[in-house]
mmCIF file of C-alpha atoms in Angstrom:
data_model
loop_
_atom_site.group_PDB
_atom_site.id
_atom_site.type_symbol
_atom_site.label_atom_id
_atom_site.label_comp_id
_atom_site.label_asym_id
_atom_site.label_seq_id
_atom_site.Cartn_x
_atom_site.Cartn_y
_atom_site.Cartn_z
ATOM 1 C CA UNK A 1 94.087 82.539 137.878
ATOM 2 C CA UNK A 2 96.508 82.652 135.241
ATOM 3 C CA UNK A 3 93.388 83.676 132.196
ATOM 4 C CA UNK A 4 94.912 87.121 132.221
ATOM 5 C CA UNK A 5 98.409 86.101 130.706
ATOM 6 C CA UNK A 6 96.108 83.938 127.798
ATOM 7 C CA UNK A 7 95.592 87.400 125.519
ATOM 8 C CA UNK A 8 99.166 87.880 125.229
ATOM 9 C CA UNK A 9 99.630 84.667 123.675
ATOM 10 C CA UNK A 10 98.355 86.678 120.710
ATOM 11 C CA UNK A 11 100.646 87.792 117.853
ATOM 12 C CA UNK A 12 98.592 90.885 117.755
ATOM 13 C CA UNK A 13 98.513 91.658 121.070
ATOM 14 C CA UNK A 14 102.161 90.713 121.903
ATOM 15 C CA UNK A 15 103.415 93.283 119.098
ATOM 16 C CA UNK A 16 101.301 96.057 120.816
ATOM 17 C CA UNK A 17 103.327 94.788 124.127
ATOM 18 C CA UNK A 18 106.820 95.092 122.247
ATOM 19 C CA UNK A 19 105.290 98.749 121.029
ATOM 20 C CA UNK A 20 104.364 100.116 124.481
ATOM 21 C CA UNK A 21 107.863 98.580 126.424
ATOM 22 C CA UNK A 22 110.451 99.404 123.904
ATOM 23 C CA UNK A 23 110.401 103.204 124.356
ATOM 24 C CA UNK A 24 111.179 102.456 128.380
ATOM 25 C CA UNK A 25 114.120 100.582 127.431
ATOM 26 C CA UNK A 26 115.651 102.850 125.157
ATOM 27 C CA UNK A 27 115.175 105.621 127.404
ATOM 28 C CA UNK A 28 117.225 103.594 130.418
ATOM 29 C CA UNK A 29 119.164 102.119 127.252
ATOM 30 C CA UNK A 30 120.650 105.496 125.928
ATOM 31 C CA UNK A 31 121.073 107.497 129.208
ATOM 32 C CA UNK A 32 122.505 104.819 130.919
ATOM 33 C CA UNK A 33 125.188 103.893 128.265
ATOM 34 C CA UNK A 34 125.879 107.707 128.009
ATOM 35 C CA UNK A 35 126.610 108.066 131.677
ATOM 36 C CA UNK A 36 128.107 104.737 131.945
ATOM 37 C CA UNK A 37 130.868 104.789 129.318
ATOM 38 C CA UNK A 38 131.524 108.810 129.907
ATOM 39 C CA UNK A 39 132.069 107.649 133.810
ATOM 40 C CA UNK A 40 133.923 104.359 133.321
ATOM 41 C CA UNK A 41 136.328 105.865 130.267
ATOM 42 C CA UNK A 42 136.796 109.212 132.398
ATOM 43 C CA UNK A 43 135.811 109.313 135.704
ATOM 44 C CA UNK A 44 136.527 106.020 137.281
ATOM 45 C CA UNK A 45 139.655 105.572 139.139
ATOM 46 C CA UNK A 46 142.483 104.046 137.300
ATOM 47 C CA UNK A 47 143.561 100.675 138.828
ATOM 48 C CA UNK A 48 146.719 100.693 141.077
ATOM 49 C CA UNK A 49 147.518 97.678 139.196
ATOM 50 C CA UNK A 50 146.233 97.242 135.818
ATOM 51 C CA UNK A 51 145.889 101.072 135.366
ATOM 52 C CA UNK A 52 143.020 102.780 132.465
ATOM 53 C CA UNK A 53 143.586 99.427 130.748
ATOM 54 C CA UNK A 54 141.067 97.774 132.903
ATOM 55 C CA UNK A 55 138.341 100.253 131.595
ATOM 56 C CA UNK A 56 137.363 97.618 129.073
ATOM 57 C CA UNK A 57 135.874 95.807 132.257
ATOM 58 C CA UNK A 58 132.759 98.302 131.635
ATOM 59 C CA UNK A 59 131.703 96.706 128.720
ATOM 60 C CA UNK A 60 133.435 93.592 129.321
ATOM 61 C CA UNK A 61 131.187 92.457 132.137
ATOM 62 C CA UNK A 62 128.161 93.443 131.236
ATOM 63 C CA UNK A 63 128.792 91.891 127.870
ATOM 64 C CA UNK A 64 129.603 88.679 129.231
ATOM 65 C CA UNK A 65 126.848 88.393 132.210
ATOM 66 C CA UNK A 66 124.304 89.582 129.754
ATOM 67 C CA UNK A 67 125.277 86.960 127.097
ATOM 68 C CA UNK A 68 124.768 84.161 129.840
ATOM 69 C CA UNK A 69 121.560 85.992 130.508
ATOM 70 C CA UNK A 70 120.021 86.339 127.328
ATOM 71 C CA UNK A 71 121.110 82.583 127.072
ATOM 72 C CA UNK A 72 118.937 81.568 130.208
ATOM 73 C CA UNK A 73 115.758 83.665 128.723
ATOM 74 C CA UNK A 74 116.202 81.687 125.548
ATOM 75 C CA UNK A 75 116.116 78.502 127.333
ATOM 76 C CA UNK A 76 113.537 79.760 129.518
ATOM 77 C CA UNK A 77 111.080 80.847 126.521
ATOM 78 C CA UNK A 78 112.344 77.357 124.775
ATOM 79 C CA UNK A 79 110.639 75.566 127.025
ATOM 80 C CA UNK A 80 107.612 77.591 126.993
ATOM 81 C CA UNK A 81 107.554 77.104 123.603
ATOM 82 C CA UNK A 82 107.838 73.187 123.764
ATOM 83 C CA UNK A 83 105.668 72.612 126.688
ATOM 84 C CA UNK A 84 102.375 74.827 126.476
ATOM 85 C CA UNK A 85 103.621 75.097 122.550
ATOM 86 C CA UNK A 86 103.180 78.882 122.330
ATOM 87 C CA UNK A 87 104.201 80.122 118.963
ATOM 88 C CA UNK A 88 105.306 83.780 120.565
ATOM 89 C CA UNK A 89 107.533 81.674 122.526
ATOM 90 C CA UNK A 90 109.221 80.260 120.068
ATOM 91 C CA UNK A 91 109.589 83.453 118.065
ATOM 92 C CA UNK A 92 111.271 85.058 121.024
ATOM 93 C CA UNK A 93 114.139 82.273 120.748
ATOM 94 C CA UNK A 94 114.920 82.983 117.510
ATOM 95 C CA UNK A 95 114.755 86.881 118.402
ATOM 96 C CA UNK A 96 116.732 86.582 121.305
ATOM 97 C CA UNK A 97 119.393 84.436 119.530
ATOM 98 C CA UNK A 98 121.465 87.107 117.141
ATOM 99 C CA UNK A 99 121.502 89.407 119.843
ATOM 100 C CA UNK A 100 122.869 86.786 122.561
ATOM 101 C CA UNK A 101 125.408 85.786 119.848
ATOM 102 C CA UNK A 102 126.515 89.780 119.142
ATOM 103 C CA UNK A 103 126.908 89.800 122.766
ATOM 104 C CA UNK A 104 128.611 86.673 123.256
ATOM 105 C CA UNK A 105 131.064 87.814 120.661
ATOM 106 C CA UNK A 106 131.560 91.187 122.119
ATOM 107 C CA UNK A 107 132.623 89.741 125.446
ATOM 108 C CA UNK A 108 135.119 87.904 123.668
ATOM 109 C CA UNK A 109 136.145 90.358 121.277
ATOM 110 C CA UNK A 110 136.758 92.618 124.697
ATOM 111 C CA UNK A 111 138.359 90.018 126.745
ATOM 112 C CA UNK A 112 140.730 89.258 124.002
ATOM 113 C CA UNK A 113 141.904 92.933 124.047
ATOM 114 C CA UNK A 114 142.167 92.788 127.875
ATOM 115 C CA UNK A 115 144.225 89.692 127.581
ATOM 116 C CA UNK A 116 146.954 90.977 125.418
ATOM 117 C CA UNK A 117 148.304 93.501 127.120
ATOM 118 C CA UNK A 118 147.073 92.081 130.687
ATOM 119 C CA UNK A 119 148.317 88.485 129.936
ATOM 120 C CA UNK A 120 150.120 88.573 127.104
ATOM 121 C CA UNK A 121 148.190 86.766 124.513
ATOM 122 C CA UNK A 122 144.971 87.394 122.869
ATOM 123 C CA UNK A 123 143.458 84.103 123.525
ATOM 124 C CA UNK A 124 144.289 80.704 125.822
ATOM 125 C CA UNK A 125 142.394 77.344 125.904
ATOM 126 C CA UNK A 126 141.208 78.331 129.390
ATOM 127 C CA UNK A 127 138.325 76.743 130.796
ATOM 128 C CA UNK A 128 136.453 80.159 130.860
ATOM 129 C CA UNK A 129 137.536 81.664 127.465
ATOM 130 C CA UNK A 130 136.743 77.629 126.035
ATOM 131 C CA UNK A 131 133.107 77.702 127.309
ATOM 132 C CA UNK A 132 132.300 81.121 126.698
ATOM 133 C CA UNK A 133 133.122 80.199 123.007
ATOM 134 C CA UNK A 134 130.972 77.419 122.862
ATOM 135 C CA UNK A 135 128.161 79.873 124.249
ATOM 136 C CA UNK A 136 128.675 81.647 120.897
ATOM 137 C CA UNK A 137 128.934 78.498 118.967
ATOM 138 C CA UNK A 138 125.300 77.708 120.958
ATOM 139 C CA UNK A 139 123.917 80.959 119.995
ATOM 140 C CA UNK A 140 124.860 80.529 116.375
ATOM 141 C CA UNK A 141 123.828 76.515 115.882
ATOM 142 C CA UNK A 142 120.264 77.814 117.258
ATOM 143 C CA UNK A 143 120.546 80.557 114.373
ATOM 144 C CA UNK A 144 122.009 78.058 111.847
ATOM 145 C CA UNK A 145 119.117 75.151 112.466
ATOM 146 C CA UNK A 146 116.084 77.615 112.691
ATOM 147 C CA UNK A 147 117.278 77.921 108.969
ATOM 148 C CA UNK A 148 117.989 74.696 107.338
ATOM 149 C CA UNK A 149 114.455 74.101 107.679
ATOM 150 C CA UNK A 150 111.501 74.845 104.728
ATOM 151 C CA UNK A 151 109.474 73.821 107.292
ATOM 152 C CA UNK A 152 108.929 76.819 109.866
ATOM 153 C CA UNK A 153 107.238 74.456 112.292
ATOM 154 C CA UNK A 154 109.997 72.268 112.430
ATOM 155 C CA UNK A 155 112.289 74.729 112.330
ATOM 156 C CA UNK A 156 111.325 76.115 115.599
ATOM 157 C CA UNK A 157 111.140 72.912 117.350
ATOM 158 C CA UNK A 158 114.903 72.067 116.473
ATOM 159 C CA UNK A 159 115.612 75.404 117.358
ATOM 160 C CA UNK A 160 114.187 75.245 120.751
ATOM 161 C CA UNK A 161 115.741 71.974 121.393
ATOM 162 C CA UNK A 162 118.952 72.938 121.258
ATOM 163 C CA UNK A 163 118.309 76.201 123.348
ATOM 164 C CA UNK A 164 117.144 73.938 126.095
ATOM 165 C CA UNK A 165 120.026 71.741 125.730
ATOM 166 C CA UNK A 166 122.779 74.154 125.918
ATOM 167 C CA UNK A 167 121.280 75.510 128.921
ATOM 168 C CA UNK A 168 123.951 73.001 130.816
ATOM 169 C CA UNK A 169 126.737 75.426 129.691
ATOM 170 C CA UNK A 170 125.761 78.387 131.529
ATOM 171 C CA UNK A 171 126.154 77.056 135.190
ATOM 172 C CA UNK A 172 129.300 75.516 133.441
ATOM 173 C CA UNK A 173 130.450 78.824 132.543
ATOM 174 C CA UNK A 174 129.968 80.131 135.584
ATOM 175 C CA UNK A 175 132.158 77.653 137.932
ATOM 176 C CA UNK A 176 134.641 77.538 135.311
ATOM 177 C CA UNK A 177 136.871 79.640 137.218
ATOM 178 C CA UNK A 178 136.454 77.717 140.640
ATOM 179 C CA UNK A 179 136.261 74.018 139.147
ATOM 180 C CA UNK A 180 139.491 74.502 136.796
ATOM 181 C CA UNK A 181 143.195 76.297 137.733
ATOM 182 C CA UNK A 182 142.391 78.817 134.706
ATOM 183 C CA UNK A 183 144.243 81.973 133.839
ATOM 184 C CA UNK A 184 140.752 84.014 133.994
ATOM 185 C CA UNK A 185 140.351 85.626 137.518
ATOM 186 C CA UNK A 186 137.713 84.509 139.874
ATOM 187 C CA UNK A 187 134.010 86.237 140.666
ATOM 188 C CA UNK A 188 134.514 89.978 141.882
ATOM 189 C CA UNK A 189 131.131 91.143 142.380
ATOM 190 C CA UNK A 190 128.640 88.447 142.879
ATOM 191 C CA UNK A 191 130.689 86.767 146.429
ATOM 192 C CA UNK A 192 128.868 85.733 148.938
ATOM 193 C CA UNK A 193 131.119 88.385 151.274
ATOM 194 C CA UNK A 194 130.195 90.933 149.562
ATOM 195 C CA UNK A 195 132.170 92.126 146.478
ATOM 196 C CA UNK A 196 135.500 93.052 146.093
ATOM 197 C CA UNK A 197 135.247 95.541 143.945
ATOM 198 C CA UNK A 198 135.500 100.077 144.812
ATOM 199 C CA UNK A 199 132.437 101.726 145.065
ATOM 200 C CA UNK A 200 134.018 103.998 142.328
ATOM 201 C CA UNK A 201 134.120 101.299 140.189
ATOM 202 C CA UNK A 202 131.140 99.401 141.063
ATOM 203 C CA UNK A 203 128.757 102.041 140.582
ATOM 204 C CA UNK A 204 129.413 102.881 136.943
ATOM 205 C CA UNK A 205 129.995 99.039 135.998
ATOM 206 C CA UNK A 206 126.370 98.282 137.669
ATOM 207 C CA UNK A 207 124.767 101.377 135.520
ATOM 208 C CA UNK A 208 126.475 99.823 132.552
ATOM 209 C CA UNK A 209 125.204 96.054 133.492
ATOM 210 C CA UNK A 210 121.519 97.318 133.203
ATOM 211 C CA UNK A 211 121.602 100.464 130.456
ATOM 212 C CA UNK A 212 123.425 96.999 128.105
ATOM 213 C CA UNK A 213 120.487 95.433 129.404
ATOM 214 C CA UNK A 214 117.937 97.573 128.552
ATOM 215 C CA UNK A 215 119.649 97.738 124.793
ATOM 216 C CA UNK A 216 119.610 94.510 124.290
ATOM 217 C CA UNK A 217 115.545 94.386 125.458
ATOM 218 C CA UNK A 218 115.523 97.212 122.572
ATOM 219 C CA UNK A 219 116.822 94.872 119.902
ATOM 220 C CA UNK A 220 115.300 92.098 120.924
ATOM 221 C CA UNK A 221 111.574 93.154 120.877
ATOM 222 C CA UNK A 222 112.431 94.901 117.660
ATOM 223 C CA UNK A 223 113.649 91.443 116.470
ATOM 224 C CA UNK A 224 110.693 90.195 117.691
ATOM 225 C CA UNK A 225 108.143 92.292 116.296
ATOM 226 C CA UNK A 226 109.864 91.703 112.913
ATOM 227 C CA UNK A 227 109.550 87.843 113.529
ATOM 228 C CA UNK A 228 105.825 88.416 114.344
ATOM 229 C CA UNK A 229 105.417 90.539 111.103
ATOM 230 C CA UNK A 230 106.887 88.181 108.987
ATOM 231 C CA UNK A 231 105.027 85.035 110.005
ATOM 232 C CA UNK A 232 101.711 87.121 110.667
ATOM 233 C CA UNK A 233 101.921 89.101 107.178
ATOM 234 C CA UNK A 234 99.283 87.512 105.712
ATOM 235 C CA UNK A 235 96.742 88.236 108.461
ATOM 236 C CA UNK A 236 94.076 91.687 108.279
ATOM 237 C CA UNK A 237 95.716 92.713 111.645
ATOM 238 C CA UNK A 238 98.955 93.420 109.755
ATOM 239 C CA UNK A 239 97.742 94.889 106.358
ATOM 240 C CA UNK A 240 95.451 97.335 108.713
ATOM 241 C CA UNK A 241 98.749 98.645 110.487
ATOM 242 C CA UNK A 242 100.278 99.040 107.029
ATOM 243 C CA UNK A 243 97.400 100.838 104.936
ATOM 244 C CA UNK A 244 95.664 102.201 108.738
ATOM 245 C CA UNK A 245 99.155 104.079 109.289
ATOM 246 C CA UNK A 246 98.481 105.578 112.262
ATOM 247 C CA UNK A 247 99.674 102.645 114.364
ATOM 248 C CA UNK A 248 102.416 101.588 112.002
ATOM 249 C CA UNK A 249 105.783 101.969 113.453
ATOM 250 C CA UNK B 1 138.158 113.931 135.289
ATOM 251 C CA UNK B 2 140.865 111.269 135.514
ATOM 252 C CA UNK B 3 142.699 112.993 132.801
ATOM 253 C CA UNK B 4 144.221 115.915 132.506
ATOM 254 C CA UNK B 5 143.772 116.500 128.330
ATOM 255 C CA UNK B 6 142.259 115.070 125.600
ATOM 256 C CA UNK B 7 145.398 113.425 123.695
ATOM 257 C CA UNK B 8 146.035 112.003 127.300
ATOM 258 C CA UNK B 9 142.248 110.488 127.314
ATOM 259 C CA UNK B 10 142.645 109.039 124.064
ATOM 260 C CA UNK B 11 146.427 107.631 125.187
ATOM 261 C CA UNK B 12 144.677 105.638 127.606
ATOM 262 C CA UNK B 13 147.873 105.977 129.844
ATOM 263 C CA UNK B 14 149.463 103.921 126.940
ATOM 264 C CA UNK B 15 146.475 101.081 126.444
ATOM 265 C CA UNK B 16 144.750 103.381 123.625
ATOM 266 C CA UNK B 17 145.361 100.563 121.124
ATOM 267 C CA UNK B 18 143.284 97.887 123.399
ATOM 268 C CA UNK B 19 141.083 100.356 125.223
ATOM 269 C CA UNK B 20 139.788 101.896 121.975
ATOM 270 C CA UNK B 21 139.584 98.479 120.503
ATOM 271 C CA UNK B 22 136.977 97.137 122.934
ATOM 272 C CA UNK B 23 134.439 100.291 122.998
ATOM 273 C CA UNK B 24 134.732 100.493 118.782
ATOM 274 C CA UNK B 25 133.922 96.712 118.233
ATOM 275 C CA UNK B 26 131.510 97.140 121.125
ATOM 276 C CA UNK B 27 129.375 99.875 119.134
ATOM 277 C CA UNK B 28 130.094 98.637 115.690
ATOM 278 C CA UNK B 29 128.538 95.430 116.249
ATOM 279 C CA UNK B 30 125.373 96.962 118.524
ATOM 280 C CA UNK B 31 125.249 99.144 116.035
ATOM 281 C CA UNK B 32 125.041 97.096 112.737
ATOM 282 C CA UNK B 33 122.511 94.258 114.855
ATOM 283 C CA UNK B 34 120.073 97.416 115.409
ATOM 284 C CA UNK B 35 120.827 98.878 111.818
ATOM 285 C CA UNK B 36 120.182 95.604 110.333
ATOM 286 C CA UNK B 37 116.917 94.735 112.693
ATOM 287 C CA UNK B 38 115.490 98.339 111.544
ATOM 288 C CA UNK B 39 115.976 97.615 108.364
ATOM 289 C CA UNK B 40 114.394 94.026 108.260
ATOM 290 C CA UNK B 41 111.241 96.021 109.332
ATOM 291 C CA UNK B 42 111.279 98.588 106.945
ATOM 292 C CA UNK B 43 111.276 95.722 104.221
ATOM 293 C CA UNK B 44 108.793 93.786 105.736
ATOM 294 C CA UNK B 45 106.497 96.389 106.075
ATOM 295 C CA UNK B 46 107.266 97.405 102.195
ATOM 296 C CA UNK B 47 106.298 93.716 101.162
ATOM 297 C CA UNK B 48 103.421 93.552 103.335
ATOM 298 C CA UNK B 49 102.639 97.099 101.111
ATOM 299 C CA UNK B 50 103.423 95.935 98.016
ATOM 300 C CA UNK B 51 101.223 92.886 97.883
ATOM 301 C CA UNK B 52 98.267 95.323 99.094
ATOM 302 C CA UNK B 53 98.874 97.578 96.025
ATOM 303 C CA UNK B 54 99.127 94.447 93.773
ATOM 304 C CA UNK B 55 95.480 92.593 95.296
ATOM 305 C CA UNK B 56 94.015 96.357 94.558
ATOM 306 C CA UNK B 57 95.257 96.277 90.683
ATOM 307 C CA UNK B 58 94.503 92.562 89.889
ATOM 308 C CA UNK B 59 90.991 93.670 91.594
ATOM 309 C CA UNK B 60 90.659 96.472 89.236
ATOM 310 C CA UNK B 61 91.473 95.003 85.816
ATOM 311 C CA UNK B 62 88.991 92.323 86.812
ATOM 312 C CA UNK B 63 86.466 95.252 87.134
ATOM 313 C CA UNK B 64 87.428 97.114 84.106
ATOM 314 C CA UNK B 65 87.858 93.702 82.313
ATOM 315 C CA UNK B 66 84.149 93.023 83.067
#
């Protein structure tokens, strides 16, 4: 049942995948974060409350959901990796890994500058802000092992380990603001009553959610393909997309 | 349009500084991941090019050397 998923298992074949999907995603990718950022930095409504200084949410957000995201899929192709030992799969992790980390530290970097002038200080050892950090620290320990090893093999293993392992944080992350008294405010959009959040603002925060999305798919395959590349670049496949040209990209 | 000129855009209605902050780190680090991934390409793909052109010259001074 599942025979048709075997080819992709491939190195070749899974770089012609990255190839054919990546031009989708930077087509959502690029219009989206035009439309997004012009309509959240001049269209949106200012708040009543925090006025244009809660614009940062539009790249706040998505930064932040997407980091815990891109986390999951790690885990998620971690265990792939481990289980039916699939050497794509563990390529993926360590693709997926810088770009979690950029994005980990962008929703810091952001919510930092929202916490100054909203709070008063760039950063508190709140439960949120604490375990969002340690997402980062995650993201760059998987980095950091994958290459204190000769050994490739070994490498990847310790790699994936970890990724699995960390997994525990993100449903932390997630409750931190119900489980602790923190300074960070609760869930807006994803209630169970529905969310609590203007139409004016949801819409453009929801186009930014998936055009950051489709950006970080971008880098990631590209990552990806480069992993591929490098292990693969021994192999006839690879020195006939070099010399062949027509299919080199 | 929230705003009603450009110096009052870029004001931010006084949160410039923070505002301005977040979107610039936001691209410069997107920015320099994708820079640096395009790049890793390029070079692999110049390796992968190089050692090609090498295999062809050892294989011809063995066939001149003949």
């Amino acid at each position: 049942m599942w025979k048709w998923l075997h080819p992709y298992a491939k190195a070749e074949k899974a770089y012609q995948v990255c190839n054919t999907l990546m031009p989708y995603f930077a087509v959502v990718a690029v219009i989206g974060l035009i439309v997004g950022w012009t309509w959240g930095l001049a269209y949106a409504p200012a708040d009543y409350q925090q006025k244009d200084s809660y614009r940062i949410i539009f790249i706040h957000v998505p930064s932040a959901i997407l980091s815990m995201g891109a986390y999951t899929s790690m885990a998620i192709t971690a265990f792939i990796a481990m289980v039916w030992q699939i050497r794509n799969a563990e390529l993926a992790v360590i693709a997926i890994a810088p770009v979690g980390a950029a994005v980990a530290a962008i929703a810091l970097i952001t919510g930092a500058a929202w916490g100054k002038p909203m709070w008063g200080t760039w950063w508190v050892w709140d439960a949120r802000l604490t375990t969002m950090l340690i997402l980062l620290f995650l993201y760059i320990g998987v980095i950091a092992l994958y290459h204190a090893f000769e050994d490739k093999g070994a490498a990847g293993r310790a790699s994936c380990i970890l990724a699995m392992v960390g997994v525990v944080n993100v449903p932390i992350i997630h409750y931190s603001v119900e489980w602790w008294n923190t300074l960070h405010q609760g869930s807006t959009i994803t209630k169970f009553d529905g969310s609590a959040i203007d139409s004016s603002m949801l819409y453009p925060l929801l186009i930014n959610i998936l055009a950051f999305a489709c950006l970080m798919a971008v880098i990631v395959l590209m990552r990806l393909k480069n992993e591929i590349l490098e292990r693969e670049k021994h192999r006839p496949w690879v020195r006939n997309l070099v010399s062949g040209g027509k299919n080199a990209v | 349009m929230q705003f009603n000129s450009l110096s009052e855009f870029f004001a931010m209605g006084g949160y410039g500084f923070y505002v301005w902050l977040s979107y610039g780190a936001c691209a410069v680090i997107l920015l320099g991941i994708f820079i640096s991934s395009k790049r890793t390409h390029g070079k692999i793909l110049d390796d992968v090019k190089s050692q090609i052109a090498r295999e062809a010259r050892i294989k011809k001074a063995k066939e001149q050397g003949l």
